[in-house]
CSV table of C-alpha atoms and ligand atoms in Angstrom, one decimal:
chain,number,residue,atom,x,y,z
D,1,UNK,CA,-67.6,24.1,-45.1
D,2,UNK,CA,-65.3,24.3,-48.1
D,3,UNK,CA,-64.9,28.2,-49.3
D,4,UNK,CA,-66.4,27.8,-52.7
D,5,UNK,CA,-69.4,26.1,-50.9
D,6,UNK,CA,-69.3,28.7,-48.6
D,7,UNK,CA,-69.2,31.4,-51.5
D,8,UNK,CA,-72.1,29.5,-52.8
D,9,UNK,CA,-74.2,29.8,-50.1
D,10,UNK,CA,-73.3,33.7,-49.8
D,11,UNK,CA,-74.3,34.3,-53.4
D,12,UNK,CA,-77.3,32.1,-53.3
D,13,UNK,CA,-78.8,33.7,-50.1
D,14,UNK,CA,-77.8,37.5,-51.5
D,15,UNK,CA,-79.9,36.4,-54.5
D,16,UNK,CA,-83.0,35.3,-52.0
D,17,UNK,CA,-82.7,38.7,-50.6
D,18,UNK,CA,-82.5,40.5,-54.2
D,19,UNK,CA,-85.9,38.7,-55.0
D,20,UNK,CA,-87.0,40.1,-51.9
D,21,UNK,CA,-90.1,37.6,-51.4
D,22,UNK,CA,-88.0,35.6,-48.2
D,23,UNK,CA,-85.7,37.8,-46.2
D,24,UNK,CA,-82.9,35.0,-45.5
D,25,UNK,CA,-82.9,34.8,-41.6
D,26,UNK,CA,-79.9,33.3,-39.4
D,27,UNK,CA,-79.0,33.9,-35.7
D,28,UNK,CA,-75.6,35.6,-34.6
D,29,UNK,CA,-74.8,31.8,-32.9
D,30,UNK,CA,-75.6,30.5,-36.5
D,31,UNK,CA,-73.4,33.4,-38.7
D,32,UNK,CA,-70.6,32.8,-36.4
D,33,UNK,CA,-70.5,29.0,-36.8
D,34,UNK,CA,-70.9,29.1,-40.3
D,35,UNK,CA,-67.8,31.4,-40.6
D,36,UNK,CA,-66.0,29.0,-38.2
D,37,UNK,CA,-66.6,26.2,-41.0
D,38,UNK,CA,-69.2,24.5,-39.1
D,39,UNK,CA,-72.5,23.0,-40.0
D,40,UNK,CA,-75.2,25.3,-39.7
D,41,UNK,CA,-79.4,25.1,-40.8
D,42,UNK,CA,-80.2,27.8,-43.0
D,43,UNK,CA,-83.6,29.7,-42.3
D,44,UNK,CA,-85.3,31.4,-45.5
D,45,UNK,CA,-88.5,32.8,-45.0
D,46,UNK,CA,-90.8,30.4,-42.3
D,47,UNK,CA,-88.7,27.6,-42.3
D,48,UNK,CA,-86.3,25.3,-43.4
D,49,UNK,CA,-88.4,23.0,-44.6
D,50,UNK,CA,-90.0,25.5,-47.2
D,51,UNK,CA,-88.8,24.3,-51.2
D,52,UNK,CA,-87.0,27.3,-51.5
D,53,UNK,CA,-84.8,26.3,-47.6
D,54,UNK,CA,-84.6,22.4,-49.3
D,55,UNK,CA,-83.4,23.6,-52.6
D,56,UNK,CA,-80.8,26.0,-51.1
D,57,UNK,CA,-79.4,23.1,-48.5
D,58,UNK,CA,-79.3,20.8,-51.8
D,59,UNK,CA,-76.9,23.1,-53.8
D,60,UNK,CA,-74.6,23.6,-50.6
D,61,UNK,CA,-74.9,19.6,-50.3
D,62,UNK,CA,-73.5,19.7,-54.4
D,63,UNK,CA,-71.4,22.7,-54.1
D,64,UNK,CA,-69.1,20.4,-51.1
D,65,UNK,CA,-68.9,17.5,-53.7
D,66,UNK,CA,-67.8,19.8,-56.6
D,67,UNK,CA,-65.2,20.9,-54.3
D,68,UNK,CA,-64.0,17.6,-53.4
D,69,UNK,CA,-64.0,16.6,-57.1
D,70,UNK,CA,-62.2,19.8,-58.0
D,71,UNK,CA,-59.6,19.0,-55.4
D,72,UNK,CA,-58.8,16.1,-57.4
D,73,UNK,CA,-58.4,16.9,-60.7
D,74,UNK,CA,-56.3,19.7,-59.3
D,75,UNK,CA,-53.8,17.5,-58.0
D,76,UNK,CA,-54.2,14.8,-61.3
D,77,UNK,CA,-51.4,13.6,-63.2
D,78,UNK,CA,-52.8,10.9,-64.9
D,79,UNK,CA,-52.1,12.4,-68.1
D,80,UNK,CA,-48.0,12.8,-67.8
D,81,UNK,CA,-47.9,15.3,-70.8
D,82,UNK,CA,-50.2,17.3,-70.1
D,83,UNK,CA,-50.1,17.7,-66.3
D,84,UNK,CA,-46.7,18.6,-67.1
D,85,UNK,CA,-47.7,20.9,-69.4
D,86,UNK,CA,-50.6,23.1,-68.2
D,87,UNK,CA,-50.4,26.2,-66.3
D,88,UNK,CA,-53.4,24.6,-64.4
D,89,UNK,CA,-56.6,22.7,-64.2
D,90,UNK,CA,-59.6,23.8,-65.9
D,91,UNK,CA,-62.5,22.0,-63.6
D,92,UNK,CA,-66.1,24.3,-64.5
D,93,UNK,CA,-67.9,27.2,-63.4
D,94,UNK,CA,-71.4,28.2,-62.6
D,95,UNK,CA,-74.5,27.1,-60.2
D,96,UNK,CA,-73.7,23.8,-58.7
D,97,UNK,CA,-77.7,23.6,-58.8
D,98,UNK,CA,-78.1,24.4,-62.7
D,99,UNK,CA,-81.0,22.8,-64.2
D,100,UNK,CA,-78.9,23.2,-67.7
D,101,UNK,CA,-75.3,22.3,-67.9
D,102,UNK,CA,-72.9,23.2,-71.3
D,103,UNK,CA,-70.4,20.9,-71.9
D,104,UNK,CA,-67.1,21.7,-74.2
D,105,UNK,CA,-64.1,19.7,-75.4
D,106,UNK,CA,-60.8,21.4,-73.8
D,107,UNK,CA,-59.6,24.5,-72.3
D,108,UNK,CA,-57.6,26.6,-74.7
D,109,UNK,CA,-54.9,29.0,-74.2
D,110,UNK,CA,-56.8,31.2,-72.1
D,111,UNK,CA,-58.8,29.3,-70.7
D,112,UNK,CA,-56.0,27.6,-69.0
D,113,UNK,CA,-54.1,30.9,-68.4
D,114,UNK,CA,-57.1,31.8,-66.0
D,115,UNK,CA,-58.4,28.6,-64.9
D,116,UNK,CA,-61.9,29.1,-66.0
D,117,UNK,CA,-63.8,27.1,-68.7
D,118,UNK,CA,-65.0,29.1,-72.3
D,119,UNK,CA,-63.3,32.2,-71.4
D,120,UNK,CA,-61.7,33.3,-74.7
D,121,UNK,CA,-62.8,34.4,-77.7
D,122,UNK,CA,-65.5,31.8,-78.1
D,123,UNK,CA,-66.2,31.8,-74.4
D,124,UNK,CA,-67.6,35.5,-75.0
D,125,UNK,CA,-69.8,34.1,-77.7
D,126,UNK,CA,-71.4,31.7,-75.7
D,127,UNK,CA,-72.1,34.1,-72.9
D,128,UNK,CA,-73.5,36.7,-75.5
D,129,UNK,CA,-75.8,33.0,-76.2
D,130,UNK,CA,-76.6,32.6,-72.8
D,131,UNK,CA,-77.9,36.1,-72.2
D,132,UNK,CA,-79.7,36.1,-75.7
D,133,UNK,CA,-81.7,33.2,-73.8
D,134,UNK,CA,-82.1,35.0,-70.6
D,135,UNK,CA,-79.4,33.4,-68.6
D,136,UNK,CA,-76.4,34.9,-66.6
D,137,UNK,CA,-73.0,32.2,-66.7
D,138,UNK,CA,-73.7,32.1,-62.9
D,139,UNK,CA,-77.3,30.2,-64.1
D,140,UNK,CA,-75.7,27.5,-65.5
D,141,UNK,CA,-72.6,25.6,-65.6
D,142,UNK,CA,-70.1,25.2,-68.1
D,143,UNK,CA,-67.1,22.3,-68.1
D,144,UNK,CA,-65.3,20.6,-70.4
D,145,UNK,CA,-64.5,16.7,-71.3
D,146,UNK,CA,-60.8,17.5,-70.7
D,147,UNK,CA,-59.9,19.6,-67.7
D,148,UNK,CA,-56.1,20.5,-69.2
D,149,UNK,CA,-55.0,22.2,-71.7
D,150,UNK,CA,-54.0,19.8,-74.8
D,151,UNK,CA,-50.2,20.5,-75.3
D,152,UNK,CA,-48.9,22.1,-78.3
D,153,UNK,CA,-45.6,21.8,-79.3
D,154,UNK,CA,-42.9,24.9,-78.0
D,155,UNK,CA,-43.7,28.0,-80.4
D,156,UNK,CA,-46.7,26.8,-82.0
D,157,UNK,CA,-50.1,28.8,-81.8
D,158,UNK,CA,-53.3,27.8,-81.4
D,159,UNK,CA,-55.4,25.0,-79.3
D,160,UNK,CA,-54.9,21.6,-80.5
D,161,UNK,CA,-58.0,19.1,-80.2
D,162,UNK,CA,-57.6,16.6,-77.2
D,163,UNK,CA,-57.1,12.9,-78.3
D,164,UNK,CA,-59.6,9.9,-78.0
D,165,UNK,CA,-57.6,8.9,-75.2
D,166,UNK,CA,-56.8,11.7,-73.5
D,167,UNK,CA,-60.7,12.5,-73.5
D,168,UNK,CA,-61.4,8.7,-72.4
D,169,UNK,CA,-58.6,9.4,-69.0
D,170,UNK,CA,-60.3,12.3,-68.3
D,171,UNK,CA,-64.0,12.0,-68.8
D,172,UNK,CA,-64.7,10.2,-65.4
D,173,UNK,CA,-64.3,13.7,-64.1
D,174,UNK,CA,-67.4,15.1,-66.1
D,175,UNK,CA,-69.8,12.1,-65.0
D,176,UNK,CA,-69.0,13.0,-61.7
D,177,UNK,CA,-69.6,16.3,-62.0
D,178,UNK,CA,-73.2,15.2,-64.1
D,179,UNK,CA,-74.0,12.9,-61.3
D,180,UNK,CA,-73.7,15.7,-58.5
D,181,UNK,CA,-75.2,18.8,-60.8
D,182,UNK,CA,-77.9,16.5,-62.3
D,183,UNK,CA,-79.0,18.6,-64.5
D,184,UNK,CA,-82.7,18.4,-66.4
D,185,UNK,CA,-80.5,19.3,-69.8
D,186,UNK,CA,-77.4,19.0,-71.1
D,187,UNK,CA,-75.9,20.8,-74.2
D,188,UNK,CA,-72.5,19.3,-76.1
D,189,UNK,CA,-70.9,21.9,-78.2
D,190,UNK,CA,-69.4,20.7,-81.2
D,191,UNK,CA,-68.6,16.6,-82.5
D,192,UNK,CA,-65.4,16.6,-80.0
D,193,UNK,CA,-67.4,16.9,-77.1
D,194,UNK,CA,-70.1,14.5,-78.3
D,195,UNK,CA,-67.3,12.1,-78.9
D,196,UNK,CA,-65.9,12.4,-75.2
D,197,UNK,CA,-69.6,12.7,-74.1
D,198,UNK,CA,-71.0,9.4,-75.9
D,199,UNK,CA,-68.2,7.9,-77.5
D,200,UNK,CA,-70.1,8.4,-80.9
D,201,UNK,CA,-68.5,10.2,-84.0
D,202,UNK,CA,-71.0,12.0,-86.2
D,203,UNK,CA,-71.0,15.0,-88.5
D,204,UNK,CA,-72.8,17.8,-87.1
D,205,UNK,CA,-75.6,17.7,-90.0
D,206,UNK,CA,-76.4,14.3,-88.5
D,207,UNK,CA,-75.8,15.1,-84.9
D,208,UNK,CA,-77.6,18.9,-84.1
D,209,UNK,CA,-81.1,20.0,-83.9
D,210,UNK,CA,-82.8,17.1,-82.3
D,211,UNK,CA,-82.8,15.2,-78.8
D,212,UNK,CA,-80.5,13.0,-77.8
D,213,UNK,CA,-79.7,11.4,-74.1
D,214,UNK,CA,-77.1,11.0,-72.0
D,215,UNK,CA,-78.2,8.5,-68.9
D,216,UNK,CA,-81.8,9.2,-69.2
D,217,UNK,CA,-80.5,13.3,-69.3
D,218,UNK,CA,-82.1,15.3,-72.6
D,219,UNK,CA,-79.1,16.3,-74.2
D,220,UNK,CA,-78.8,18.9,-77.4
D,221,UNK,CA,-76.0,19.2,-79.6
D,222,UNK,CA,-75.1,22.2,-81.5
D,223,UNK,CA,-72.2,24.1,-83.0
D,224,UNK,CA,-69.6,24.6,-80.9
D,225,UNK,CA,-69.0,28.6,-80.3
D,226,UNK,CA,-66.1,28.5,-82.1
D,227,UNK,CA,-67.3,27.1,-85.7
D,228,UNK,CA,-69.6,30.4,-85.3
D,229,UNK,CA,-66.7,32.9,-85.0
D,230,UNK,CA,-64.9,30.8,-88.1
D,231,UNK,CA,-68.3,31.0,-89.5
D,232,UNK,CA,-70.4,33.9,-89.7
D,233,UNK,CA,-73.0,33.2,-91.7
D,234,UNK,CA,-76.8,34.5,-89.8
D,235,UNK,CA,-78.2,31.1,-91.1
D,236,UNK,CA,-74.9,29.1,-89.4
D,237,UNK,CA,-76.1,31.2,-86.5
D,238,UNK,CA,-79.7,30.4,-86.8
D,239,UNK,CA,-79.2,26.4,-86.4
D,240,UNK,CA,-77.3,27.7,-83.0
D,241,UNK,CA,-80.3,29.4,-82.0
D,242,UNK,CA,-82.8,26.6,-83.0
D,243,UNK,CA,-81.6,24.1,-80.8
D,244,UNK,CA,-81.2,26.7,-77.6
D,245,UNK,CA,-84.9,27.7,-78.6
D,246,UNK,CA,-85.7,23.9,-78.4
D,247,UNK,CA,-83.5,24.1,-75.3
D,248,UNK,CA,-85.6,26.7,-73.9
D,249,UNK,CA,-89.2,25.3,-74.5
D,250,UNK,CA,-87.7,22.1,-73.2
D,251,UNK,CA,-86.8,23.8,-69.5
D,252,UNK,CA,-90.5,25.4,-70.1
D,253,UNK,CA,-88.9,29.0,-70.1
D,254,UNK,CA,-91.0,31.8,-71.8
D,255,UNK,CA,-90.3,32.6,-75.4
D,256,UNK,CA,-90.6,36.2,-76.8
D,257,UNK,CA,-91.5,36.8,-79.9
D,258,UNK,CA,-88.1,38.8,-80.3
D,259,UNK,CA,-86.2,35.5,-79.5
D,260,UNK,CA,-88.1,33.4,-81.7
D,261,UNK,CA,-87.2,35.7,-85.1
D,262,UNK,CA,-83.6,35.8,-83.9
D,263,UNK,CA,-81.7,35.6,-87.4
D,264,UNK,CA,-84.6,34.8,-89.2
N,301,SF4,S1,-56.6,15.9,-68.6
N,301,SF4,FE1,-57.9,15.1,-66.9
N,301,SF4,S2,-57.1,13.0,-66.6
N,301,SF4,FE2,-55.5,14.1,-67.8
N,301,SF4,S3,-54.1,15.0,-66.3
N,301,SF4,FE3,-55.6,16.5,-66.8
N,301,SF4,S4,-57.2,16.3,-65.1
N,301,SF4,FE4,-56.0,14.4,-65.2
C-alpha cells in the first residue's frame, strides 16, 4: 500500500474509533502486514462486510488510484513552460471518498510554494465556507483544472490566469481524479474553472445559482473565493452562500436556521 493510502486508512479508521459506535478491530498478523505494505482485510465492528467495512475498503481502493495519478502529474512536463517553472505540482487534497468535490482554476503563489490546492489568502476563505456549512477540508476535496502554477514573468507579482490551452493539456488530470472520487456534487469556483470544467464561457450572472452537470454529476457554480475578498459586499457574499445552501439541501444535510439567515 502507497503511504498516502496508508495515511488514509489511519485517519479513516481513527475517525471510526472517535465516533465510537464500531471499535476498528485488526489482528497483530494483520497490523504487521499492513505496515509491511501488504494487503490486508479490515474488520470494523462485526464484519467486513458491514456498509461502514465496504465503504472504508472503497476509499483505500480510491486513495491507491489518487496516488498513482498524483505520481504522474508529479513527474509531467507536458507543459514545457511551466514544468520548468513551478516549484512543484499542485495535484488536490481531502477525502478520496468525498461525496462533494470543489474545483478551482490554478494554484497561485502559495499554493505552489506548499504544494497544496486553495491555501492562500482565498484558500482561507473557502475553509471559513466550508466550516460555515459544517464541513472540515478533510470532508471534501479540493483540486484545480491546472495542477502548476501559471508562470509570471521574472519580478512580476501576482497569479496570472491559466490559458485555454494550458487548461485543455491539463484537464485530463481532473477527470481522472472525478472518475475515481465520484462525487454526488461538484462545485466550480469562478468562470475560469467552468471554462476548463465544460469548455463553456459565461458571465457569472448567467452561470451561478442554479444546477448544472458535469457527466450526469450535479454541479454548482459560484464566485470564486477570491472575487469575495476583492469584493466585500454581504450581498456579493450572500449569492456565495445561496448556492452552498442549495449545495447543502442537495447532499440532504440539515439546515439551521442560523445558516439559512447567513447575510441576510
Ligand atoms: S499544468 Fe498539468 S499538463 Fe501542464 S505540465 Fe503541469 S501537470 Fe502537466
Amino acid at each position: 500500500m502507497t503511504q498516502p493510502a496508508l495515511d488514509f486508512v489511519i485517519a479513516a479508521l481513527e475517525r471510526i474509533r472517535e465516533k465510537g459506535d464500531h471499535a476498528p478491530r485488526a489482528s497483530r498478523t494483520a497490523l504487521a502486514r499492513l505496515q509491511d505494505g501488504e494487503p490486508v482485510a479490515v474488520f470494523v465492528g462485526e464484519t467486513s462486510a458491514s456498509p461502514i467495512g465496504r465503504r472504508l475498503q472503497e476509499a483505500r481502493h480510491k486513495a491507491e488510484l489518487l496516488a498513482s495519478v498524483r505520481e504522474r502529474v508529479g513527474a509531467c512536463t507536458k507543459c514545457a513552460h511551466l514544468a520548468c517553472s513551478r516549484t512543484q505540482t499542485v495535484f488536490g487534497v481531502g477525502n478520496p471518498d468525498a461525496d462533494l468535490m470543489f474545483i478551482g482554476e490554478a494554484p497561485g503563489a502559495d499554493e505552489d510554494q506548499q504544494g497544496e490546492p486553495f491555501v492562500g489568502r482565498a484558500g482561507q476563505l473557502l475553509t471559513r465556507i466550508l466550516k460555515a456549512m459544517n464541513f472540515a477540508r478533510e470532508d471534501v476535496y479540493i483540486a484545480n483544472i491546472l495542477k502548476c502554477r501559471p508562470d509570471t514573468p521574472p519580478g512580476s507579482f501576482g497569479n496570472r490566469p491559466p490559458t485555454p490551452t494550458e487548461m485543455q493539456t491539463c484537464r485530463p488530470y481532473l477527470v481522472e481524479q472525478i472518475q475515481i472520487i465520484q462525487p454526488s456534487i461538484l462545485v466550480a469556483l469562478g468562470a475560469v474553472a467552468v471554462e476548463g470544467l465544460l469548455g463553456m464561457r459565461g458571465t457569472m450572472r448567467e452561470l451561478r445559482g442554479r444546477w448544472h452537470s458535469y457527466n450526469g454529476i450535479p454541479l454548482m457554480i459560484t464566485y470564486h473565493p477570491a472575487y469575495l475578498l476583492r469584493n466585500q459586499a454581504p450581498s456579493e457574499k450572500r449569492k456565495v452562500w445561496e448556492d452552498m445552501l442549495h449545495v447543502l439541501e442537495r447532499l440532504e444535510r440539515p439546515i439551521s436556521e442560523r445558516q439559512r439567515n447567513y447575510f441576510l
